[in-house]
PDB file of C-alpha atoms in Angstrom:
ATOM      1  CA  UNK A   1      -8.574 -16.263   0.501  1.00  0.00           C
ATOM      2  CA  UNK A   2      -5.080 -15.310  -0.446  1.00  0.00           C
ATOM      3  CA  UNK A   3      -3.766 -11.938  -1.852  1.00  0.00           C
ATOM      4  CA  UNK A   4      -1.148  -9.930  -2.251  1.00  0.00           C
ATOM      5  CA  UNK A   5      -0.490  -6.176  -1.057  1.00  0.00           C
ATOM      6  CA  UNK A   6       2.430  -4.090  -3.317  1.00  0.00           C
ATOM      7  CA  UNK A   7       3.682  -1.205  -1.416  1.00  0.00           C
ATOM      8  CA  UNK A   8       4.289   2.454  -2.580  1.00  0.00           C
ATOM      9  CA  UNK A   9       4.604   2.498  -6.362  1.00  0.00           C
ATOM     10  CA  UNK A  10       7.220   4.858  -7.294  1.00  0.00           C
ATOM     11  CA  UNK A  11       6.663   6.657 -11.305  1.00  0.00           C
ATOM     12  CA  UNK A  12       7.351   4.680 -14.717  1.00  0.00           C
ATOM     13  CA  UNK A  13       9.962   2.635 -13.126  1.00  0.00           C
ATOM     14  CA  UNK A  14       7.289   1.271 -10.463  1.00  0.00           C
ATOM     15  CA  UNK A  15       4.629   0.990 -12.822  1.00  0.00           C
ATOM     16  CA  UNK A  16       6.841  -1.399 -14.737  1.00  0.00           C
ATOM     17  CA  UNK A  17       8.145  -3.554 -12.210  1.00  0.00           C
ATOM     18  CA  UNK A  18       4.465  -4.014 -11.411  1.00  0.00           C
ATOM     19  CA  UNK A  19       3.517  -4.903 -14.919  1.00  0.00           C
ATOM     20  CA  UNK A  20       6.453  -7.608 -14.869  1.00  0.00           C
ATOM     21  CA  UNK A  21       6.030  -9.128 -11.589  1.00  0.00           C
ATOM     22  CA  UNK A  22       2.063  -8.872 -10.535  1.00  0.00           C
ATOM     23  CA  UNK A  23       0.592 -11.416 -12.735  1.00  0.00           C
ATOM     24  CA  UNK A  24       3.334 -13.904 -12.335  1.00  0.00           C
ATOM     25  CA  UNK A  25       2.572 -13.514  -8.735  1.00  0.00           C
ATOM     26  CA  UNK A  26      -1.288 -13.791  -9.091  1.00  0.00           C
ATOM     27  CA  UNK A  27      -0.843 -17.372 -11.232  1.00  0.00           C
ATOM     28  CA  UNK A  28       2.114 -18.617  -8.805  1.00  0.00           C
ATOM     29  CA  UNK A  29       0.506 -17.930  -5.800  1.00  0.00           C
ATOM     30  CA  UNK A  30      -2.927 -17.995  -6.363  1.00  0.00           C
ATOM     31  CA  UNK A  31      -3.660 -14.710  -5.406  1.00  0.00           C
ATOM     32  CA  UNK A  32      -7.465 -13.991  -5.326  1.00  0.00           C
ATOM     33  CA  UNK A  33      -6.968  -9.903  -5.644  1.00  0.00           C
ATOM     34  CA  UNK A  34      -3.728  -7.708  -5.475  1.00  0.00           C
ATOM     35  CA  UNK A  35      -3.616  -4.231  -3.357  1.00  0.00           C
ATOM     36  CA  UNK A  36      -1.608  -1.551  -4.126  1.00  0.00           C
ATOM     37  CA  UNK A  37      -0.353   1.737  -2.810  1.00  0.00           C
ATOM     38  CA  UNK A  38      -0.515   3.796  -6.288  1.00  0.00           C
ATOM     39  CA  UNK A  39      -0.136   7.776  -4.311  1.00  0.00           C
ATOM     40  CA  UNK A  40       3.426   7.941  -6.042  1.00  0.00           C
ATOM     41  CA  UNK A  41       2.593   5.704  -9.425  1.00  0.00           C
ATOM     42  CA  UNK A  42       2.093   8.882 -11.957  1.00  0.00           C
ATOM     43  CA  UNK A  43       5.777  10.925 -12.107  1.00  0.00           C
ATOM     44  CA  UNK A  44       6.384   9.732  -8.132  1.00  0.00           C
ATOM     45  CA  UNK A  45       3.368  12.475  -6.936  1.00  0.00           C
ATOM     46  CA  UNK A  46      -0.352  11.333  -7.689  1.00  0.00           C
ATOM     47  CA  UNK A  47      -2.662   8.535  -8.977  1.00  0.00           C
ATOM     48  CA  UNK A  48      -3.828   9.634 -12.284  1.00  0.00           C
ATOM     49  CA  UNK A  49      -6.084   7.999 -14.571  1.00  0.00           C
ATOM     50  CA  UNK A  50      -3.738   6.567 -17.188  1.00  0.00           C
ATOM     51  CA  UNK A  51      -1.679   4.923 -14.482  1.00  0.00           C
ATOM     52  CA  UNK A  52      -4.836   3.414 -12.645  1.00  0.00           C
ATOM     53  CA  UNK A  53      -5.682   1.892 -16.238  1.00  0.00           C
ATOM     54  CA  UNK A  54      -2.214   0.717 -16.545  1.00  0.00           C
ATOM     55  CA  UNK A  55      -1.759  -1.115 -13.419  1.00  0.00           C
ATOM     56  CA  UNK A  56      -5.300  -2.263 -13.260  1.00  0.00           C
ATOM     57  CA  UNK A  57      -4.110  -4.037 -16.815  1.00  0.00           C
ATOM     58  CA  UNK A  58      -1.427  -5.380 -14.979  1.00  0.00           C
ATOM     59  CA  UNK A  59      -2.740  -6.809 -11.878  1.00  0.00           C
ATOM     60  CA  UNK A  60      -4.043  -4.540  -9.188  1.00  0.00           C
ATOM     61  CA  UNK A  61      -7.283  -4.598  -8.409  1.00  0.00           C
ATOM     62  CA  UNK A  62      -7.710  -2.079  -5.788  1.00  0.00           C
ATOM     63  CA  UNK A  63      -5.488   1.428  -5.055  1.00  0.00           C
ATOM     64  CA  UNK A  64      -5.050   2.748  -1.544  1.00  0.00           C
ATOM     65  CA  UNK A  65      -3.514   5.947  -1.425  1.00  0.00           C
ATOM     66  CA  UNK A  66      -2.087   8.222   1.335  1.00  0.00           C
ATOM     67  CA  UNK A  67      -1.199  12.329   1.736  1.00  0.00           C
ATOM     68  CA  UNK A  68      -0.171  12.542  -2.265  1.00  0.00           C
ATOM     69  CA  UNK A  69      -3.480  10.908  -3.405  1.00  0.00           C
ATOM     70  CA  UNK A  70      -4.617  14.773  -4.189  1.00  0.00           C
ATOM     71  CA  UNK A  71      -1.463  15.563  -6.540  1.00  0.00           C
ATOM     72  CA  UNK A  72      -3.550  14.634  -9.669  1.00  0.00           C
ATOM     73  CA  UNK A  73      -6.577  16.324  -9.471  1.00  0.00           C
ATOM     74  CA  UNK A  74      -8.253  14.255 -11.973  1.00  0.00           C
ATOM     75  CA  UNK A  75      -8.461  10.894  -9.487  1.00  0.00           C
ATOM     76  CA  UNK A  76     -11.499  13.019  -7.747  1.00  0.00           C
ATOM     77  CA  UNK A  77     -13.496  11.993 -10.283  1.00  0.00           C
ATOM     78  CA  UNK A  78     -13.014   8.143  -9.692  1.00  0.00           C
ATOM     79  CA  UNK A  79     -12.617   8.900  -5.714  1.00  0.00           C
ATOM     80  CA  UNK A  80     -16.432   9.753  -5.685  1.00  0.00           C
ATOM     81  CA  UNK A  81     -17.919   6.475  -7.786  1.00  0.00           C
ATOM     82  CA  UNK A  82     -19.380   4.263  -4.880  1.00  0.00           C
ATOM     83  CA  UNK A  83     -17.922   1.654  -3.697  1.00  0.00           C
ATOM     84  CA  UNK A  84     -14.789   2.758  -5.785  1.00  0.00           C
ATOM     85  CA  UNK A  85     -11.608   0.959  -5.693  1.00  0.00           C
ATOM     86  CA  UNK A  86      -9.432   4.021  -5.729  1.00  0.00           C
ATOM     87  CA  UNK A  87      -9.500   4.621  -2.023  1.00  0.00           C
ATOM     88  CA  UNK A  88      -8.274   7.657  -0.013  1.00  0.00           C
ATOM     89  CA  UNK A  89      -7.447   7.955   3.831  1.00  0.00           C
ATOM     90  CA  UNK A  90     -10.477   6.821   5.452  1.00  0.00           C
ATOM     91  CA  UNK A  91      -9.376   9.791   8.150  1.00  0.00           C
ATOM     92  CA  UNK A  92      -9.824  12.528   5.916  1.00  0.00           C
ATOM     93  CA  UNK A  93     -12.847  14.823   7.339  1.00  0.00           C
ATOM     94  CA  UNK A  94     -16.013  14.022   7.090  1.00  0.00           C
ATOM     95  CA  UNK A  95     -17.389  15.820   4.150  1.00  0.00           C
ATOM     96  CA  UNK A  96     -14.052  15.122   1.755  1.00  0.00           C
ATOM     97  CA  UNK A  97     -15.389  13.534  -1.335  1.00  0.00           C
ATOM     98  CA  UNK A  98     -14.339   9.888  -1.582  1.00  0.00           C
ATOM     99  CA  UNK A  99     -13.729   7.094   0.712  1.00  0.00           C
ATOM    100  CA  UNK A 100     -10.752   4.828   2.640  1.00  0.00           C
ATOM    101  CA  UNK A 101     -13.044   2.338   2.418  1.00  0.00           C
ATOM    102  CA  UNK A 102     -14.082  -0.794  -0.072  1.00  0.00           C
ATOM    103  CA  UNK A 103     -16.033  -4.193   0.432  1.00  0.00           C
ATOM    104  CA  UNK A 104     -15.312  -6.786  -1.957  1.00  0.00           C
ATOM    105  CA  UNK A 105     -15.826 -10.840  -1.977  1.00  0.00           C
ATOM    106  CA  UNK A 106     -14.201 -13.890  -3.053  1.00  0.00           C
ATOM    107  CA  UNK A 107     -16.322 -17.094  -3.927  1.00  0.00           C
ATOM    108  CA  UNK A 108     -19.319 -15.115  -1.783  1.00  0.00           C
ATOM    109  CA  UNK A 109     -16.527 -15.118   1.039  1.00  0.00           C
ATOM    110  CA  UNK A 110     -16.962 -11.088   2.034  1.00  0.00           C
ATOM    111  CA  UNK A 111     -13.940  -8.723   3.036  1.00  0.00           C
ATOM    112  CA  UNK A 112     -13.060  -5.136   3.348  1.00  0.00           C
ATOM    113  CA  UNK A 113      -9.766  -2.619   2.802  1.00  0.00           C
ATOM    114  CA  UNK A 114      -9.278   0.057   4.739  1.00  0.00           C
ATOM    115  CA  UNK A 115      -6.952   2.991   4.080  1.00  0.00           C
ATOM    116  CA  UNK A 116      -5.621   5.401   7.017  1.00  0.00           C
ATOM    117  CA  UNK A 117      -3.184   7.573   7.330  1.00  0.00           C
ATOM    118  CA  UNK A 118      -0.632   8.820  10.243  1.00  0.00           C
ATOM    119  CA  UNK A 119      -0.448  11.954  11.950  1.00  0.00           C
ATOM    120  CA  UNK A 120       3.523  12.221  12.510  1.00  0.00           C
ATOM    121  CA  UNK A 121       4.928  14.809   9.132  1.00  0.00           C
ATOM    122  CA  UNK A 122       0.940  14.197   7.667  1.00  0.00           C
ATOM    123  CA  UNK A 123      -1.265  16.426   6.511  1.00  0.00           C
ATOM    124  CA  UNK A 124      -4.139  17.296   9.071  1.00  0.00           C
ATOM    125  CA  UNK A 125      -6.739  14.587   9.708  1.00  0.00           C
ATOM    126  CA  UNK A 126      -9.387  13.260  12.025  1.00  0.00           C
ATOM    127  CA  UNK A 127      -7.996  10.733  14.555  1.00  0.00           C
ATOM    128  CA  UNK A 128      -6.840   7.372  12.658  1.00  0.00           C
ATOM    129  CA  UNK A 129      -7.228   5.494  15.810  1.00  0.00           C
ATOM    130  CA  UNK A 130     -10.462   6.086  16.721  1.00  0.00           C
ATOM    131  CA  UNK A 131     -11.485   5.894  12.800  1.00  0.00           C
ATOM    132  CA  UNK A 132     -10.123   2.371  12.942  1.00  0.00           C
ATOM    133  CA  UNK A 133     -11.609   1.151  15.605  1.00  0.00           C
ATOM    134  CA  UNK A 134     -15.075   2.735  14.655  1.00  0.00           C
ATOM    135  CA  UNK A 135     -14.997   1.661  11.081  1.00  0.00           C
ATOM    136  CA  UNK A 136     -14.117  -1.721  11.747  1.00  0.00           C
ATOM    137  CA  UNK A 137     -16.501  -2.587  14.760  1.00  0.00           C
ATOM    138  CA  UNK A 138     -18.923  -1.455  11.858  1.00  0.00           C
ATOM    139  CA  UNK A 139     -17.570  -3.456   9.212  1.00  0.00           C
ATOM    140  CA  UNK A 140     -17.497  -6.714  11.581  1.00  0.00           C
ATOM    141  CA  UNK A 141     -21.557  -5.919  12.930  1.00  0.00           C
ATOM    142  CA  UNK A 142     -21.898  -5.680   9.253  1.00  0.00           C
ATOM    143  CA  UNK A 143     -20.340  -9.553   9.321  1.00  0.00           C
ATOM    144  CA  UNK A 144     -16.990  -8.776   7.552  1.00  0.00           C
ATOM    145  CA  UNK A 145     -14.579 -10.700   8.958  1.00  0.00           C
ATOM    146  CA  UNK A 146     -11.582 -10.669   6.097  1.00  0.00           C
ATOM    147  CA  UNK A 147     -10.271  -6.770   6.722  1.00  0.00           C
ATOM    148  CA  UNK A 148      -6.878  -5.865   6.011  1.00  0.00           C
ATOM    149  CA  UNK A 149      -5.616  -2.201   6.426  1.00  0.00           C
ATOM    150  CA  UNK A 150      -3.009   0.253   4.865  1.00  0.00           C
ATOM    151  CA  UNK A 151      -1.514   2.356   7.497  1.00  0.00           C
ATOM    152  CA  UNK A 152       0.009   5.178   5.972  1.00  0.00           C
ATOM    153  CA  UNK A 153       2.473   6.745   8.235  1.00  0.00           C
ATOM    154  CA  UNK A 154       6.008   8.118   8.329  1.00  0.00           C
ATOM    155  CA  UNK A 155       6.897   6.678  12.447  1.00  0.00           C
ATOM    156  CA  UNK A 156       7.111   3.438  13.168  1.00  0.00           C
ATOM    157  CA  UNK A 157       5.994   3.874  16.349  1.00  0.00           C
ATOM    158  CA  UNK A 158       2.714   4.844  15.149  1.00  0.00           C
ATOM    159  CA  UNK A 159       2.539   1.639  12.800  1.00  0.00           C
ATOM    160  CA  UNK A 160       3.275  -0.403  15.675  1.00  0.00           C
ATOM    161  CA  UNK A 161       0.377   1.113  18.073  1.00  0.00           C
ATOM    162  CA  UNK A 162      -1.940   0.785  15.253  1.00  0.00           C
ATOM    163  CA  UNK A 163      -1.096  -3.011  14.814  1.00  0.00           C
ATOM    164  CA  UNK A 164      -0.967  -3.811  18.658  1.00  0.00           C
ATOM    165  CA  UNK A 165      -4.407  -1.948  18.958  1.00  0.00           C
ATOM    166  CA  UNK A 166      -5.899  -4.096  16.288  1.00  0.00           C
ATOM    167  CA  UNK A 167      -4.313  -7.496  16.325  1.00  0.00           C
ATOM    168  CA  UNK A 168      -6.469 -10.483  16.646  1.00  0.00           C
ATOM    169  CA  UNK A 169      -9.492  -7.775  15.444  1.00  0.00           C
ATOM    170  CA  UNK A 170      -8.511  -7.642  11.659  1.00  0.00           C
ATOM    171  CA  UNK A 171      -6.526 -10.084   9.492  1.00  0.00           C
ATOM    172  CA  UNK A 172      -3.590  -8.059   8.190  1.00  0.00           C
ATOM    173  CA  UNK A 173      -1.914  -4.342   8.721  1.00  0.00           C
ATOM    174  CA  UNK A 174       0.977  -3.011   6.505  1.00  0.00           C
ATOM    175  CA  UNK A 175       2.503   0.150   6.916  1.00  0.00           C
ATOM    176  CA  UNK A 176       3.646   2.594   3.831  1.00  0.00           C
ATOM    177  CA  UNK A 177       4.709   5.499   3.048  1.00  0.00           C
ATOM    178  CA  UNK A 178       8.426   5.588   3.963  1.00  0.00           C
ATOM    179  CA  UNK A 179       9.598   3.246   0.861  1.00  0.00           C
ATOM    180  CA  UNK A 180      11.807   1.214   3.052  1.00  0.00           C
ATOM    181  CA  UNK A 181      10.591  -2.319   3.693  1.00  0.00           C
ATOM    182  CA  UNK A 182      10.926  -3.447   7.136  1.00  0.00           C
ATOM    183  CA  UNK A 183      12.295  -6.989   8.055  1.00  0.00           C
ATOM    184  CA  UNK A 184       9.256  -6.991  11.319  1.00  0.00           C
ATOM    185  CA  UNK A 185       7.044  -9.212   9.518  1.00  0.00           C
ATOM    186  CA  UNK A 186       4.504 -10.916  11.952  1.00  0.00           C
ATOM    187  CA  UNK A 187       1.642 -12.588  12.822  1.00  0.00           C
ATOM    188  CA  UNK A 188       0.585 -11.796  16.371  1.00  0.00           C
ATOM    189  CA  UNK A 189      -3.037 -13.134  17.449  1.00  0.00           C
ATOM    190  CA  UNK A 190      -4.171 -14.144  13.782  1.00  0.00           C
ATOM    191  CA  UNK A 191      -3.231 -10.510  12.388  1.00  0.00           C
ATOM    192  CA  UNK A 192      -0.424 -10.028  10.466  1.00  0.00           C
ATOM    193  CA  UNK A 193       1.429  -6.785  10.292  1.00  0.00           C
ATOM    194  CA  UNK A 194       4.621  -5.013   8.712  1.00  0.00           C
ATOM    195  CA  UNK A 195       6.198  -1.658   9.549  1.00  0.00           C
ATOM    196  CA  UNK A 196       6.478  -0.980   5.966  1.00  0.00           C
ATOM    197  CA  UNK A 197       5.890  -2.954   3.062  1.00  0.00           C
ATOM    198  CA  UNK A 198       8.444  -1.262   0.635  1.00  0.00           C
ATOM    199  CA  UNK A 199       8.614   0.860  -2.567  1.00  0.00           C
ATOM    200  CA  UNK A 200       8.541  -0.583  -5.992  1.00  0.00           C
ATOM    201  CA  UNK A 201      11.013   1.235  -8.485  1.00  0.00           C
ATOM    202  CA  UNK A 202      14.025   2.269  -9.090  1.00  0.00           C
ATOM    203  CA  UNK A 203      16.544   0.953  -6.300  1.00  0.00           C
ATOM    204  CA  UNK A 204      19.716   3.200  -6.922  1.00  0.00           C
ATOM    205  CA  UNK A 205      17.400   6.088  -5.818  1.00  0.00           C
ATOM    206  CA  UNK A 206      16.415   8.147  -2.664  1.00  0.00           C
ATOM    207  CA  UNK A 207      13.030   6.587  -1.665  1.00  0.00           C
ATOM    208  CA  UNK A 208      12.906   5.919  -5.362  1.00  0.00           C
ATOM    209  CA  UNK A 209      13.614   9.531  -6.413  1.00  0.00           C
ATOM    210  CA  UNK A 210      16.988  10.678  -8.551  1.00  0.00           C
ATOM    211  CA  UNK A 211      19.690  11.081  -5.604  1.00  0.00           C
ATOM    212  CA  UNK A 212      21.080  14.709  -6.842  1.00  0.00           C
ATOM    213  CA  UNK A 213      18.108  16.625  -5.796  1.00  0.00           C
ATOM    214  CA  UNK A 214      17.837  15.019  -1.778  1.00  0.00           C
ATOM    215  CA  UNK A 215      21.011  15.056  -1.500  1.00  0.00           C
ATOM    216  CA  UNK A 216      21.510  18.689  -2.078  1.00  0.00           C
ATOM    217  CA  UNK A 217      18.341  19.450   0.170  1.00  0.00           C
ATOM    218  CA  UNK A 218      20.207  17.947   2.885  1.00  0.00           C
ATOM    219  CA  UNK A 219      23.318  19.580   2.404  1.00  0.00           C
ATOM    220  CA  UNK A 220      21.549  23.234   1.800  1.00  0.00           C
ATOM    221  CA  UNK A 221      18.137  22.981   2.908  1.00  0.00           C
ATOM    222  CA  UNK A 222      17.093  24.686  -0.035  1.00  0.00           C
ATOM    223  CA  UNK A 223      14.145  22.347  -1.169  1.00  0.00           C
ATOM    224  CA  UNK A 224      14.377  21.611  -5.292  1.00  0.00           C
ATOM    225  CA  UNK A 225      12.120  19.632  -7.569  1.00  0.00           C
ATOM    226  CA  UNK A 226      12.029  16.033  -7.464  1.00  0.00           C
ATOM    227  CA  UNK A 227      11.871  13.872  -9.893  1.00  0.00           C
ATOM    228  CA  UNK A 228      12.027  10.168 -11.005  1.00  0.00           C
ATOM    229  CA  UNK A 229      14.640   8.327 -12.767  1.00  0.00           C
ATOM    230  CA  UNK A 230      13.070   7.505 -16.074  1.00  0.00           C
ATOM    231  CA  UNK A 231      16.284   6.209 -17.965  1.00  0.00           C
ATOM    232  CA  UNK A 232      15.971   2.370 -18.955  1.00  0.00           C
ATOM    233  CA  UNK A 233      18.284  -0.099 -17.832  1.00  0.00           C
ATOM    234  CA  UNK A 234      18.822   1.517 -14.283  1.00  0.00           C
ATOM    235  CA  UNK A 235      18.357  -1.011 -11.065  1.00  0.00           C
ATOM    236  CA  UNK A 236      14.960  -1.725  -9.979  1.00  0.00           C
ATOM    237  CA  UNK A 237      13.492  -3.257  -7.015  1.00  0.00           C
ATOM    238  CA  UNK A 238       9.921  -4.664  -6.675  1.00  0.00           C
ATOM    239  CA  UNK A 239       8.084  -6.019  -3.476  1.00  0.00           C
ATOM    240  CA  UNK A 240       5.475  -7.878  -2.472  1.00  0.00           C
ATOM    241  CA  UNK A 241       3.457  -9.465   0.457  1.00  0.00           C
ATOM    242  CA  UNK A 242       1.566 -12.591   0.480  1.00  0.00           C
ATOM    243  CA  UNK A 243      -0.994 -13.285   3.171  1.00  0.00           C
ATOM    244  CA  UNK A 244      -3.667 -15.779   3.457  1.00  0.00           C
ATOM    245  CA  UNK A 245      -6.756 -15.250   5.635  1.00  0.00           C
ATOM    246  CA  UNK A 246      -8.796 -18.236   6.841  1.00  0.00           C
ATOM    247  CA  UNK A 247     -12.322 -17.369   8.803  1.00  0.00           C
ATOM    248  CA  UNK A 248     -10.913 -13.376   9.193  1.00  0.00           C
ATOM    249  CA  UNK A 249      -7.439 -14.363  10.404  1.00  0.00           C
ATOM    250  CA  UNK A 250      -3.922 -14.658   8.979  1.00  0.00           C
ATOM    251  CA  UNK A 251      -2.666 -18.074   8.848  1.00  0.00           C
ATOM    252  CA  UNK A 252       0.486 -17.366   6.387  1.00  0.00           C
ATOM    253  CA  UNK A 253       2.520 -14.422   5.411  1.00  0.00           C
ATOM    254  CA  UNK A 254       5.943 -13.784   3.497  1.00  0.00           C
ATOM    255  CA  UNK A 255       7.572 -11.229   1.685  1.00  0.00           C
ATOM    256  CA  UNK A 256       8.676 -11.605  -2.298  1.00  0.00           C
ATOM    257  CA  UNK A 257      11.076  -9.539  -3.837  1.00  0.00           C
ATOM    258  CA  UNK A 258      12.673  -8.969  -7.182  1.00  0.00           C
ATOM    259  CA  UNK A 259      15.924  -7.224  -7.577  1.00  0.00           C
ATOM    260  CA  UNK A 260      16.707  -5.708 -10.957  1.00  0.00           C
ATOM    261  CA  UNK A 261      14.403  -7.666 -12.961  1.00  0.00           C
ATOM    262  CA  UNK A 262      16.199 -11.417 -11.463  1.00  0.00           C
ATOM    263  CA  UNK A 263      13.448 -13.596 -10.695  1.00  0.00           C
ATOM    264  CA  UNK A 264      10.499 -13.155  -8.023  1.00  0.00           C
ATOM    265  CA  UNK A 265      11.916 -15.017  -4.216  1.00  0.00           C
ATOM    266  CA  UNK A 266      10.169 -15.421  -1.327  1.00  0.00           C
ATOM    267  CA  UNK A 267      12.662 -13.386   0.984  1.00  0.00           C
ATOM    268  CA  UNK A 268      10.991 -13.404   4.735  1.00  0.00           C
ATOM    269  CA  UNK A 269       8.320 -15.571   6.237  1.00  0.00           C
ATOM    270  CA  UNK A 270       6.152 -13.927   8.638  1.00  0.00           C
ATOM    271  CA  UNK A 271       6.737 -15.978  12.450  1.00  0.00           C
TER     272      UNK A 271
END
């Protein structure tokens, strides 16, 4: 089983590199189902429904999301279909409509995403440590082996507890949320795991945002509106990891990138 996990899509510009890069990927690689972080896809806040349809034509076959999945109000209505594959922080509390949770299978070979998010900077949520660790002794007495999880969280420190807490239990971790990929990648008692994947968009950015605005929050403090560069030509970035899982473990990971629409390399190889 083989497939490929796109970190935090950032507005029109992400959306695009994922329409020009996912496929490729998919028929190159022989990807059996893309994940992607889509809480930043619509305008850089939210998931909403014309973006799901739009990346969905271009590749991704399941959404995890992370403390903007609520910016577009209209995803609740696709968060609450069973079994959906627009997922929310599994951590939420109990009682929040949707789920960080969906089981899928490959050629009757069975596996499961799971979506969590951090506590460091995040909105308020149950535990995500003990959530892991419940939902996926449940998932494996349920005989999933394949499970791969999106830890959403701004420290790295958090990301690394979570991985050293579930290696050789789950076949891949990758952090999000910061935008910044992470050179860490590794695969550490059959589990692979990254501090952060990286954004998709538009490179000369802040975390994929137009630079004016941040720039003049951290000069002032005065918080202003943020927005995404929309203009065409600008320099993009898209990013990628490829992981195979063999009987619930990782037995090969790397990292592809594309820089300003050049062609798709594989950049680091998971040791």
């Amino acid at each position: 089983m083989r497939f490929g996990f796109v970190g935090d899509i950032v507005g029109k510009v992400g959306r695009g590199q994922v329409a020009r890069y996912v496929k490729e990927a998919k028929q190159n690689y022989n990807l059996d189902f893309v994940v992607a972080n889509g809480e930043n896809a619509s305008h850089g806040f939210g998931l909403g429904l014309k973006s799901i349809q739009e990346l969905q034509d271009s590749g991704v076959d399941i959404f995890t999301g992370g403390n903007h999945t609520w910016d577009k109000r209209e995803i609740v209505a696709f968060l609450g279909i069973e079994n959906s594959n627009v997922l929310r922080p599994h951590n939420y509390p109990q009682g929040v409509v949707g789920s960080g949770l969906y089981r899928g299978a490959i050629n009757n070979e069975r596996f499961a995403v799971v979506n969590l998010m951090g506590h460091f900077g995040m909105p308020q949520c149950d535990n995500a440590f003990i959530c892991a660790n419940a939902t996926i002794d449940a998932l494996q007495n349920e005989g999933i082996k394949n499970i791969i999880v999106d830890f959403h969280a701004e420290a790295t420190s958090e990301k690394r507890a979570m991985f050293m807490m579930l290696k050789g239990k789950i076949a891949a971790i990758f952090g999000t949320h910061t935008h910044i990929g992470t050179d860490d990648l590794e695969i550490f008692d059959g589990t692979f795991g990254v501090s952060d994947v990286g954004m998709s968009g538009a490179r000369e950015s802040v975390i994929g945002m137009e630079c004016k605005e941040p720039i003049e929050r951290f000069l002032t403090g005065i918080p202003s509106r943020l927005s995404v560069p929309e203009s065409s030509g600008i320099p993009t970035l898209f990013q990628m990891i490829v992981c195979e899982i063999c009987d619930g473990k990782c037995v090969e990971a790397f990292k592809l990138k594309a820089v300003d629409n050049g062609e798709l390399e594989k950049t680091l190889v998971a040791k």
